[in-house]
Amino acid sequence: MKIVLVEDDYTQSKLISKELENEFASAKITVIETEKAFRSSLEEMAKEPPDVFVIDIMLRWTYPQRDHEPAPQDVRDGKFHRAGFRCQRLLEQGDKTKRIPVILYSMVDQGEFSFEARNLPDNVHLMRKEASIVPLATLIRKLAAPG
């Protein structure tokens, strides 16, 4: 099984990926830390698509550095609060990525995203981050199960 975790918080990404490794011993887990890195990885991910994407909804564009690339207009308009939805829409545009299960994963109450949640495709699921990895692992098992 291949899982792509898109999470910009270092502590959370380490914790979530470690717990997913414990749940799915043979899984290959790739961590992507920013929206910019996600966009840069799209073409490569389409070549060998994962079984599931787990994407934090609130993601920074990139880490601050002297020569960082400025965010495109859609990122500046939507800010970091909706980055996961932008990533999901990019996946939806790709022939090889549009049907891959996506779990939009956030600490923020799902009511905050009611507008965006109205028209999500069937393969996209909203899930609130919890202290336990069990609900996430259960959903991954359900979504990535063959047939």
PDB file of C-alpha atoms in Angstrom:
ATOM      1  CA  MET A   1       0.000   0.000   0.000  1.00  0.00           C
ATOM      2  CA  LYS A   2       1.174   3.528  -0.791  1.00  0.00           C
ATOM      3  CA  ILE A   3      -0.032   6.485   1.266  1.00  0.00           C
ATOM      4  CA  VAL A   4       0.772  10.137   0.607  1.00  0.00           C
ATOM      5  CA  LEU A   5       0.496  12.306   3.722  1.00  0.00           C
ATOM      6  CA  VAL A   6       0.393  16.056   3.080  1.00  0.00           C
ATOM      7  CA  GLU A   7       1.095  17.764   6.409  1.00  0.00           C
ATOM      8  CA  ASP A   8       3.094  20.922   7.083  1.00  0.00           C
ATOM      9  CA  ASP A   9       3.342  20.624  10.869  1.00  0.00           C
ATOM     10  CA  TYR A  10       6.577  18.730  11.563  1.00  0.00           C
ATOM     11  CA  THR A  11       5.419  17.234  14.865  1.00  0.00           C
ATOM     12  CA  GLN A  12       2.110  16.059  13.435  1.00  0.00           C
ATOM     13  CA  SER A  13       3.656  14.663  10.259  1.00  0.00           C
ATOM     14  CA  LYS A  14       6.172  12.626  12.265  1.00  0.00           C
ATOM     15  CA  LEU A  15       3.506  11.361  14.663  1.00  0.00           C
ATOM     16  CA  ILE A  16       0.945  10.527  11.962  1.00  0.00           C
ATOM     17  CA  SER A  17       3.463   8.843   9.649  1.00  0.00           C
ATOM     18  CA  LYS A  18       4.933   6.800  12.526  1.00  0.00           C
ATOM     19  CA  GLU A  19       1.494   5.657  13.640  1.00  0.00           C
ATOM     20  CA  LEU A  20       0.505   4.817  10.063  1.00  0.00           C
ATOM     21  CA  GLU A  21       3.706   2.770   9.732  1.00  0.00           C
ATOM     22  CA  ASN A  22       2.664   0.878  12.866  1.00  0.00           C
ATOM     23  CA  GLU A  23      -0.825   0.262  11.457  1.00  0.00           C
ATOM     24  CA  PHE A  24       0.336  -0.620   7.942  1.00  0.00           C
ATOM     25  CA  ALA A  25       3.685  -2.348   8.373  1.00  0.00           C
ATOM     26  CA  SER A  26       4.367  -2.860   4.670  1.00  0.00           C
ATOM     27  CA  ALA A  27       3.049   0.532   3.531  1.00  0.00           C
ATOM     28  CA  LYS A  28       5.210   3.089   1.794  1.00  0.00           C
ATOM     29  CA  ILE A  29       4.371   6.455   3.314  1.00  0.00           C
ATOM     30  CA  THR A  30       5.458   9.609   1.547  1.00  0.00           C
ATOM     31  CA  VAL A  31       5.267  12.901   3.441  1.00  0.00           C
ATOM     32  CA  ILE A  32       4.834  16.158   1.553  1.00  0.00           C
ATOM     33  CA  GLU A  33       5.271  19.248   3.713  1.00  0.00           C
ATOM     34  CA  THR A  34       3.832  22.196   1.777  1.00  0.00           C
ATOM     35  CA  GLU A  35       1.298  23.067  -0.887  1.00  0.00           C
ATOM     36  CA  LYS A  36       4.122  24.133  -3.210  1.00  0.00           C
ATOM     37  CA  ALA A  37       5.843  20.755  -2.762  1.00  0.00           C
ATOM     38  CA  PHE A  38       2.527  19.005  -3.431  1.00  0.00           C
ATOM     39  CA  ARG A  39       2.029  20.909  -6.684  1.00  0.00           C
ATOM     40  CA  SER A  40       5.615  20.178  -7.696  1.00  0.00           C
ATOM     41  CA  SER A  41       5.066  16.449  -7.029  1.00  0.00           C
ATOM     42  CA  LEU A  42       1.825  16.053  -8.991  1.00  0.00           C
ATOM     43  CA  GLU A  43       3.388  14.815 -12.211  1.00  0.00           C
ATOM     44  CA  GLU A  44       5.578  12.295 -10.400  1.00  0.00           C
ATOM     45  CA  MET A  45       2.672  11.063  -8.239  1.00  0.00           C
ATOM     46  CA  ALA A  46       0.567  10.495 -11.372  1.00  0.00           C
ATOM     47  CA  LYS A  47       3.218   8.115 -12.735  1.00  0.00           C
ATOM     48  CA  GLU A  48       2.840   5.772  -9.750  1.00  0.00           C
ATOM     49  CA  PRO A  49      -0.309   6.882  -7.922  1.00  0.00           C
ATOM     50  CA  PRO A  50      -0.707   6.050  -4.245  1.00  0.00           C
ATOM     51  CA  ASP A  51      -3.639   4.090  -2.857  1.00  0.00           C
ATOM     52  CA  VAL A  52      -4.803   7.031  -0.756  1.00  0.00           C
ATOM     53  CA  PHE A  53      -4.002  10.684  -0.041  1.00  0.00           C
ATOM     54  CA  VAL A  54      -4.288  12.100   3.472  1.00  0.00           C
ATOM     55  CA  ILE A  55      -4.204  15.894   3.158  1.00  0.00           C
ATOM     56  CA  ASP A  56      -4.282  18.471   5.919  1.00  0.00           C
ATOM     57  CA  ILE A  57      -6.704  21.224   4.942  1.00  0.00           C
ATOM     58  CA  MET A  58      -4.617  24.088   6.306  1.00  0.00           C
ATOM     59  CA  LEU A  59      -1.167  24.060   4.692  1.00  0.00           C
ATOM     60  CA  ARG A  60       1.473  26.701   4.292  1.00  0.00           C
ATOM     61  CA  TRP A  61       2.508  27.512   0.718  1.00  0.00           C
ATOM     62  CA  THR A  62       6.193  26.981   1.485  1.00  0.00           C
ATOM     63  CA  TYR A  63       8.652  27.499   4.287  1.00  0.00           C
ATOM     64  CA  PRO A  64       9.980  31.058   4.438  1.00  0.00           C
ATOM     65  CA  GLN A  65      13.375  31.514   2.874  1.00  0.00           C
ATOM     66  CA  ARG A  66      15.187  34.335   1.187  1.00  0.00           C
ATOM     67  CA  ASP A  67      14.644  33.121  -2.365  1.00  0.00           C
ATOM     68  CA  HIS A  68      11.271  31.367  -2.067  1.00  0.00           C
ATOM     69  CA  GLU A  69       8.886  31.388  -4.993  1.00  0.00           C
ATOM     70  CA  PRO A  70       5.873  33.614  -4.344  1.00  0.00           C
ATOM     71  CA  ALA A  71       2.511  31.900  -4.117  1.00  0.00           C
ATOM     72  CA  PRO A  72       0.291  31.958  -7.209  1.00  0.00           C
ATOM     73  CA  GLN A  73      -2.836  34.113  -7.198  1.00  0.00           C
ATOM     74  CA  ASP A  74      -5.246  31.305  -6.219  1.00  0.00           C
ATOM     75  CA  VAL A  75      -3.139  30.595  -3.128  1.00  0.00           C
ATOM     76  CA  ARG A  76      -2.923  34.274  -2.201  1.00  0.00           C
ATOM     77  CA  ASP A  77      -6.699  34.599  -2.617  1.00  0.00           C
ATOM     78  CA  GLY A  78      -7.591  31.447  -0.672  1.00  0.00           C
ATOM     79  CA  LYS A  79      -4.758  31.679   1.854  1.00  0.00           C
ATOM     80  CA  PHE A  80      -3.539  28.625   3.737  1.00  0.00           C
ATOM     81  CA  HIS A  81      -6.957  27.930   5.300  1.00  0.00           C
ATOM     82  CA  ARG A  82      -8.203  26.030   2.238  1.00  0.00           C
ATOM     83  CA  ALA A  83      -4.986  24.601   0.774  1.00  0.00           C
ATOM     84  CA  GLY A  84      -6.116  20.979   1.139  1.00  0.00           C
ATOM     85  CA  PHE A  85      -9.169  21.688  -0.995  1.00  0.00           C
ATOM     86  CA  ARG A  86      -6.952  23.243  -3.667  1.00  0.00           C
ATOM     87  CA  CYS A  87      -4.720  20.143  -3.607  1.00  0.00           C
ATOM     88  CA  GLN A  88      -7.774  17.889  -3.916  1.00  0.00           C
ATOM     89  CA  ARG A  89      -9.058  19.874  -6.913  1.00  0.00           C
ATOM     90  CA  LEU A  90      -5.665  19.484  -8.595  1.00  0.00           C
ATOM     91  CA  LEU A  91      -5.868  15.714  -8.094  1.00  0.00           C
ATOM     92  CA  GLU A  92      -9.374  15.770  -9.539  1.00  0.00           C
ATOM     93  CA  GLN A  93      -8.004  17.263 -12.778  1.00  0.00           C
ATOM     94  CA  GLY A  94      -5.547  14.415 -13.414  1.00  0.00           C
ATOM     95  CA  ASP A  95      -6.644  11.322 -15.328  1.00  0.00           C
ATOM     96  CA  LYS A  96      -4.568   9.026 -13.104  1.00  0.00           C
ATOM     97  CA  THR A  97      -5.325  10.789  -9.802  1.00  0.00           C
ATOM     98  CA  LYS A  98      -8.949  11.874  -9.999  1.00  0.00           C
ATOM     99  CA  ARG A  99     -10.453   8.666  -8.547  1.00  0.00           C
ATOM    100  CA  ILE A 100      -7.847   8.014  -5.842  1.00  0.00           C
ATOM    101  CA  PRO A 101      -9.380   8.253  -2.361  1.00  0.00           C
ATOM    102  CA  VAL A 102      -8.600  11.524  -0.593  1.00  0.00           C
ATOM    103  CA  ILE A 103      -9.001  12.116   3.131  1.00  0.00           C
ATOM    104  CA  LEU A 104      -9.064  15.813   3.966  1.00  0.00           C
ATOM    105  CA  TYR A 105      -7.788  15.759   7.527  1.00  0.00           C
ATOM    106  CA  SER A 106      -8.066  18.724   9.897  1.00  0.00           C
ATOM    107  CA  MET A 107      -8.193  19.714  13.540  1.00  0.00           C
ATOM    108  CA  VAL A 108     -10.777  22.346  12.630  1.00  0.00           C
ATOM    109  CA  ASP A 109     -14.447  21.456  13.044  1.00  0.00           C
ATOM    110  CA  GLN A 110     -15.961  20.253   9.768  1.00  0.00           C
ATOM    111  CA  GLY A 111     -18.694  22.891  10.043  1.00  0.00           C
ATOM    112  CA  GLU A 112     -16.004  25.422   9.135  1.00  0.00           C
ATOM    113  CA  PHE A 113     -15.762  23.755   5.724  1.00  0.00           C
ATOM    114  CA  SER A 114     -19.478  23.304   5.008  1.00  0.00           C
ATOM    115  CA  PHE A 115     -19.323  25.413   1.836  1.00  0.00           C
ATOM    116  CA  GLU A 116     -16.443  23.400   0.364  1.00  0.00           C
ATOM    117  CA  ALA A 117     -17.905  20.080   1.539  1.00  0.00           C
ATOM    118  CA  ARG A 118     -21.160  20.495  -0.406  1.00  0.00           C
ATOM    119  CA  ASN A 119     -19.836  19.358  -3.777  1.00  0.00           C
ATOM    120  CA  LEU A 120     -17.016  16.970  -2.985  1.00  0.00           C
ATOM    121  CA  PRO A 121     -16.693  13.900  -5.217  1.00  0.00           C
ATOM    122  CA  ASP A 122     -17.511  10.472  -3.770  1.00  0.00           C
ATOM    123  CA  ASN A 123     -13.836   9.582  -3.363  1.00  0.00           C
ATOM    124  CA  VAL A 124     -13.172  12.564  -1.036  1.00  0.00           C
ATOM    125  CA  HIS A 125     -13.823  12.331   2.705  1.00  0.00           C
ATOM    126  CA  LEU A 126     -13.575  14.925   5.457  1.00  0.00           C
ATOM    127  CA  MET A 127     -12.164  13.674   8.747  1.00  0.00           C
ATOM    128  CA  ARG A 128     -11.374  15.483  11.968  1.00  0.00           C
ATOM    129  CA  LYS A 129      -7.933  14.785  13.453  1.00  0.00           C
ATOM    130  CA  GLU A 130      -8.194  12.885  16.701  1.00  0.00           C
ATOM    131  CA  ALA A 131      -5.731  11.849  19.377  1.00  0.00           C
ATOM    132  CA  SER A 132      -6.040   8.255  18.173  1.00  0.00           C
ATOM    133  CA  ILE A 133      -4.930   7.145  14.716  1.00  0.00           C
ATOM    134  CA  VAL A 134      -7.503   4.323  14.744  1.00  0.00           C
ATOM    135  CA  PRO A 135     -10.337   6.203  12.948  1.00  0.00           C
ATOM    136  CA  LEU A 136      -7.934   7.329  10.204  1.00  0.00           C
ATOM    137  CA  ALA A 137      -6.453   3.843   9.818  1.00  0.00           C
ATOM    138  CA  THR A 138      -9.945   2.327   9.679  1.00  0.00           C
ATOM    139  CA  LEU A 139     -10.990   4.717   6.910  1.00  0.00           C
ATOM    140  CA  ILE A 140      -7.768   4.081   4.976  1.00  0.00           C
ATOM    141  CA  ARG A 141      -8.379   0.328   5.168  1.00  0.00           C
ATOM    142  CA  LYS A 142     -11.923   0.804   3.875  1.00  0.00           C
ATOM    143  CA  LEU A 143     -10.929   3.134   1.026  1.00  0.00           C
ATOM    144  CA  ALA A 144      -7.808   1.292  -0.103  1.00  0.00           C
ATOM    145  CA  ALA A 145      -9.342  -2.188   0.047  1.00  0.00           C
ATOM    146  CA  PRO A 146      -9.250  -3.927  -3.326  1.00  0.00           C
ATOM    147  CA  GLY A 147     -12.544  -4.209  -5.219  1.00  0.00           C
TER     148      GLY A 147
END
